[in-house]
Amino acid sequence: MKIVLLGAPGTGKGTMAFSMSRALSLPHISTGDLFRFNIAEGTELGHRAKQYLDSGKLVPDEITIGMVKERLAEGDCREGFLLDGFPRTVPQAVALDEVLKLESEELDLVLNLQVPEELIFRRITNRLVCSACGKPYNKLDFPPVQEGVCDTCGGPVIQRRDDTAETLRTRLDTYYELTDPLVTYYQEQGILLNHDNSGTHTPDQVDSLITKIKEQIKLNRQSSATAISQE
Ligand code: ADP
Ligand code: ZN
């Protein structure tokens, strides 16, 4: 299964990806995490990306696309992947389609997460994350049992540097301008599934979404098989 998670910052891509990658046994590829890892390790890529992350702007396409191509070439992505935060521009989406086409592959589904903007502000400014395992938390709704310590792995739970109201405004504006056109792009390919993600997820809700995703992928595959046999 090859799945893309689409949605503005704070619509819960990371949280959803965390549950979905476990439930579907897919590698979770978050471009934001890859950039933050490179920044923390002080790599050349990290140096080039840092200023963009700090200001809430997108890292230029050629840097981002190169990084993702390398990651997708790794063995664990053979059977599928869950992309979180990529593509975020039309040229990135076109590049992804081209990479897959070389292997006669295509995306199975794009899950578009939707949340009203007021809620996004509340979520992002209260968001915390385990810097070791990536488990998401929230200061108000779901804090770690022991402050600053991950319930799952014991790693440090931190607030991201770019999770401020100011940077969030830039990230949202960038989203509307550059990423939102991908909704139409994937709708036209017939693989978009919209999901209202404004509630808090219980394990049952995640299970029922996953069932829906599997059904949708089955339907998409059937209809593309029919289309091919009619060509
Ligand atoms: P969020 O979705 O909450 O903004 P991410 O962790 O996905 O958080 O991204 C954090 C930052 O990493 C972005 O603001 C941007 O600077 C950079 N980034 C992540 N993915 C991409 C991408 N596909 N293209 C360009 N920049 C990206
Ligand atoms: Zn952890």
Coordinates of C-alpha atoms and ligand atoms in Angstrom, one line a residue:
M1 CA 0.0 0.0 0.0
K2 CA 1.2 3.4 -0.9
I3 CA -0.5 6.1 1.0
V4 CA -0.1 9.9 1.3
L5 CA -1.4 11.9 4.2
L6 CA -2.5 15.4 3.2
G7 CA -3.6 18.2 5.4
A8 CA -2.7 21.6 6.9
P9 CA -0.4 21.8 9.9
G10 CA -2.2 20.7 13.0
T11 CA -4.8 18.5 11.2
G12 CA -3.2 15.5 12.9
K13 CA -1.1 14.0 10.1
G14 CA 1.6 12.9 12.5
T15 CA -0.8 11.4 15.1
M16 CA -2.8 9.6 12.4
A17 CA 0.4 8.4 10.7
F18 CA 1.7 7.1 14.1
S19 CA -1.4 4.9 14.5
M20 CA -1.8 4.0 10.8
S21 CA 1.8 2.9 10.2
R22 CA 1.5 0.4 13.1
A23 CA -2.0 -0.9 12.1
L24 CA -1.0 -1.3 8.4
S25 CA 2.7 -2.2 9.0
L26 CA 3.9 0.5 6.7
P27 CA 7.0 2.6 7.2
H28 CA 6.1 6.1 8.3
I29 CA 8.0 8.7 6.3
S30 CA 7.7 12.2 7.6
T31 CA 9.7 14.8 5.7
G32 CA 9.4 17.1 8.8
D33 CA 11.0 14.4 11.0
L34 CA 13.7 13.8 8.4
F35 CA 14.6 17.5 8.3
R36 CA 14.6 17.7 12.1
F37 CA 16.8 14.6 12.3
N38 CA 19.3 16.1 9.9
I39 CA 19.3 19.4 11.8
A40 CA 19.9 17.7 15.1
E41 CA 22.7 15.6 13.6
G42 CA 24.2 18.7 12.0
T43 CA 24.4 17.2 8.5
E44 CA 24.9 19.3 5.3
L45 CA 21.2 18.8 4.5
G46 CA 20.2 19.9 8.0
H47 CA 22.2 23.1 7.5
R48 CA 20.4 23.9 4.3
A49 CA 17.0 23.2 5.7
K50 CA 17.2 24.9 9.1
Q51 CA 16.4 28.4 8.2
Y52 CA 13.2 27.3 6.4
L53 CA 11.9 25.2 9.3
D54 CA 12.6 28.0 11.8
S55 CA 10.6 30.5 9.7
G56 CA 7.8 28.1 8.8
K57 CA 8.6 28.3 5.1
L58 CA 8.9 25.3 2.8
V59 CA 12.3 23.8 2.1
P60 CA 13.0 24.3 -1.7
D61 CA 11.6 21.5 -3.9
E62 CA 15.0 20.2 -5.2
I63 CA 16.3 19.6 -1.7
T64 CA 13.1 18.0 -0.5
I65 CA 12.5 15.8 -3.6
G66 CA 16.1 14.6 -3.5
M67 CA 15.8 13.6 0.2
V68 CA 12.5 11.7 -0.4
K69 CA 13.8 9.9 -3.4
E70 CA 16.7 8.6 -1.4
R71 CA 14.4 7.5 1.4
L72 CA 11.9 5.7 -0.9
A73 CA 14.8 3.8 -2.5
E74 CA 15.5 2.1 0.9
G75 CA 14.4 -1.6 1.2
D76 CA 11.6 -1.1 3.7
C77 CA 9.6 1.0 1.2
R78 CA 9.4 -1.8 -1.4
E79 CA 6.0 -3.1 -0.3
G80 CA 4.6 0.3 0.5
F81 CA 4.8 3.4 2.6
L82 CA 2.9 6.1 4.4
L83 CA 4.1 9.5 3.4
D84 CA 3.4 12.3 6.0
G85 CA 4.1 15.9 4.9
F86 CA 5.1 15.0 1.3
P87 CA 4.2 16.0 -1.3
R88 CA 3.4 19.6 -0.3
T89 CA 3.7 21.3 -3.7
V90 CA 2.5 20.4 -7.3
P91 CA 6.1 19.8 -8.5
Q92 CA 6.7 17.5 -5.5
A93 CA 3.5 15.5 -6.4
V94 CA 4.6 15.3 -10.1
A95 CA 8.1 14.1 -9.0
L96 CA 6.5 11.4 -6.8
D97 CA 4.3 10.2 -9.6
E98 CA 7.4 10.0 -11.9
V99 CA 9.4 8.0 -9.3
L100 CA 6.5 5.5 -8.9
K101 CA 5.9 5.2 -12.6
L102 CA 9.5 4.1 -13.2
E103 CA 8.6 1.0 -11.1
S104 CA 5.2 0.7 -12.8
E105 CA 3.7 1.7 -9.5
E106 CA 1.2 4.3 -8.4
L107 CA -0.3 5.7 -5.2
D108 CA -3.2 3.8 -3.7
L109 CA -4.8 6.5 -1.6
V110 CA -4.4 10.1 -0.5
L111 CA -6.1 10.7 2.9
N112 CA -7.0 14.4 3.2
L113 CA -7.4 15.4 6.9
Q114 CA -9.7 18.4 7.5
V115 CA -9.9 20.5 10.7
P116 CA -11.3 24.0 11.2
E117 CA -8.6 26.7 11.7
E118 CA -9.5 27.8 15.2
L119 CA -8.9 24.2 16.4
I120 CA -5.6 24.1 14.5
F121 CA -4.3 27.0 16.6
R122 CA -5.3 25.4 19.8
R123 CA -3.8 22.1 18.8
I124 CA -0.5 23.4 17.5
T125 CA 0.3 25.8 20.4
N126 CA -0.3 23.0 22.9
R127 CA 1.4 20.2 20.9
L128 CA 4.2 18.2 22.4
V129 CA 6.1 15.3 20.9
C130 CA 8.6 12.6 22.0
S131 CA 11.8 13.4 20.4
A132 CA 12.9 9.8 20.6
C133 CA 10.0 7.8 19.2
G134 CA 7.8 10.5 17.7
K135 CA 4.8 9.8 19.9
P136 CA 2.5 12.8 19.8
Y137 CA 1.1 14.5 23.0
N138 CA -0.9 17.6 23.8
K139 CA -0.5 19.7 27.0
L140 CA -4.3 20.1 27.5
D141 CA -5.9 16.9 26.2
F142 CA -3.2 14.2 26.3
P143 CA -0.1 15.1 28.4
P144 CA 2.5 12.4 29.2
V145 CA 1.8 10.8 32.6
Q146 CA 5.1 12.1 33.9
E147 CA 5.8 15.6 32.7
G148 CA 8.5 15.7 30.0
V149 CA 8.8 11.9 29.8
C150 CA 7.4 9.7 27.0
D151 CA 4.9 7.1 28.4
T152 CA 6.0 4.6 25.7
C153 CA 9.8 4.8 25.4
G154 CA 10.9 7.1 28.3
G155 CA 12.4 9.6 25.8
P156 CA 12.2 13.4 26.3
V157 CA 8.9 15.0 25.4
I158 CA 9.4 18.4 23.9
Q159 CA 7.6 21.3 22.2
R160 CA 8.8 21.9 18.6
R161 CA 10.6 25.1 17.9
D162 CA 8.2 26.0 15.1
D163 CA 5.0 25.4 17.1
T164 CA 4.4 29.1 17.9
A165 CA 1.4 31.1 16.8
E166 CA 3.5 33.3 14.6
T167 CA 5.2 30.6 12.7
L168 CA 1.9 28.7 12.4
R169 CA 0.4 31.7 10.5
T170 CA 3.2 31.4 7.9
R171 CA 2.8 27.7 7.7
L172 CA -1.0 27.9 7.2
D173 CA -0.6 30.6 4.5
T174 CA 2.0 28.5 2.7
Y175 CA -0.4 25.6 2.9
Y176 CA -3.3 27.4 1.3
E177 CA -1.1 28.8 -1.5
L178 CA 1.1 25.8 -2.4
T179 CA -0.3 22.6 -0.9
D180 CA -4.1 23.0 -1.1
P181 CA -4.0 22.7 -5.0
L182 CA -3.0 19.0 -4.4
V183 CA -6.5 18.3 -3.2
T184 CA -7.7 18.9 -6.8
Y185 CA -4.7 17.2 -8.2
Y186 CA -5.5 13.9 -6.4
Q187 CA -9.2 14.3 -6.7
E188 CA -8.7 14.2 -10.5
Q189 CA -6.7 11.0 -10.1
G190 CA -9.6 9.5 -8.3
I191 CA -7.6 8.5 -5.2
L192 CA -8.6 11.3 -2.7
L193 CA -10.4 10.3 0.6
N194 CA -11.5 13.3 2.7
H195 CA -11.6 12.8 6.5
D196 CA -13.0 15.2 9.1
N197 CA -10.3 14.9 11.8
S198 CA -11.5 17.5 14.3
G199 CA -12.5 15.0 17.0
T200 CA -10.1 13.3 19.4
H201 CA -9.4 9.7 18.2
T202 CA -10.4 6.7 20.2
P203 CA -8.8 3.4 19.1
D204 CA -12.2 2.4 17.7
Q205 CA -12.4 5.5 15.5
V206 CA -8.9 4.8 14.1
D207 CA -9.9 1.1 13.5
S208 CA -13.0 2.2 11.5
L209 CA -11.0 4.7 9.5
I210 CA -8.5 2.0 8.6
T211 CA -11.3 -0.3 7.5
K212 CA -12.6 2.5 5.3
I213 CA -9.1 3.1 3.9
K214 CA -8.7 -0.6 3.0
E215 CA -12.1 -0.7 1.3
Q216 CA -11.4 2.5 -0.6
I217 CA -8.1 1.1 -1.9
K218 CA -9.8 -2.1 -3.0
L219 CA -12.4 -0.1 -4.9
N220 CA -9.7 2.1 -6.5
R221 CA -7.8 -0.9 -7.6
Q222 CA -10.9 -2.6 -9.1
S223 CA -11.8 0.6 -11.0
S224 CA -8.3 1.1 -12.4
A225 CA -8.2 -2.6 -13.4
T226 CA -11.5 -2.1 -15.3
A227 CA -10.2 1.1 -16.9
I228 CA -7.0 -0.8 -18.1
S229 CA -9.0 -3.7 -19.5
Q230 CA -11.2 -1.2 -21.5
E231 CA -8.2 0.5 -23.0
Ligands
ADP1 P1 3.5 20.6 10.0 O1 2.7 19.8 9.1 O2 2.9 20.6 11.4 O3 3.9 21.9 9.5 P2 6.0 19.0 9.5 O4 6.8 18.3 10.5 O5 5.4 18.2 8.4 O6 4.9 19.9 10.3 O7 6.9 20.1 8.7 C1 7.7 21.0 9.4 C2 8.5 21.9 8.5 O8 9.4 21.1 7.7 C3 7.7 22.7 7.4 O9 7.3 23.9 8.0 C4 8.8 22.9 6.3 O10 9.7 23.9 6.7 C5 9.5 21.6 6.3 N1 8.9 20.6 5.4 C6 8.3 19.4 5.7 N2 7.8 18.7 4.7 C7 8.2 19.5 3.6 C8 8.0 19.4 2.2 N3 7.3 18.3 1.6 N4 8.4 20.4 1.4 C9 9.1 21.4 1.9 N5 9.3 21.6 3.2 C10 8.8 20.7 4.1
ZN2 ZN 8.8 8.0 23.0

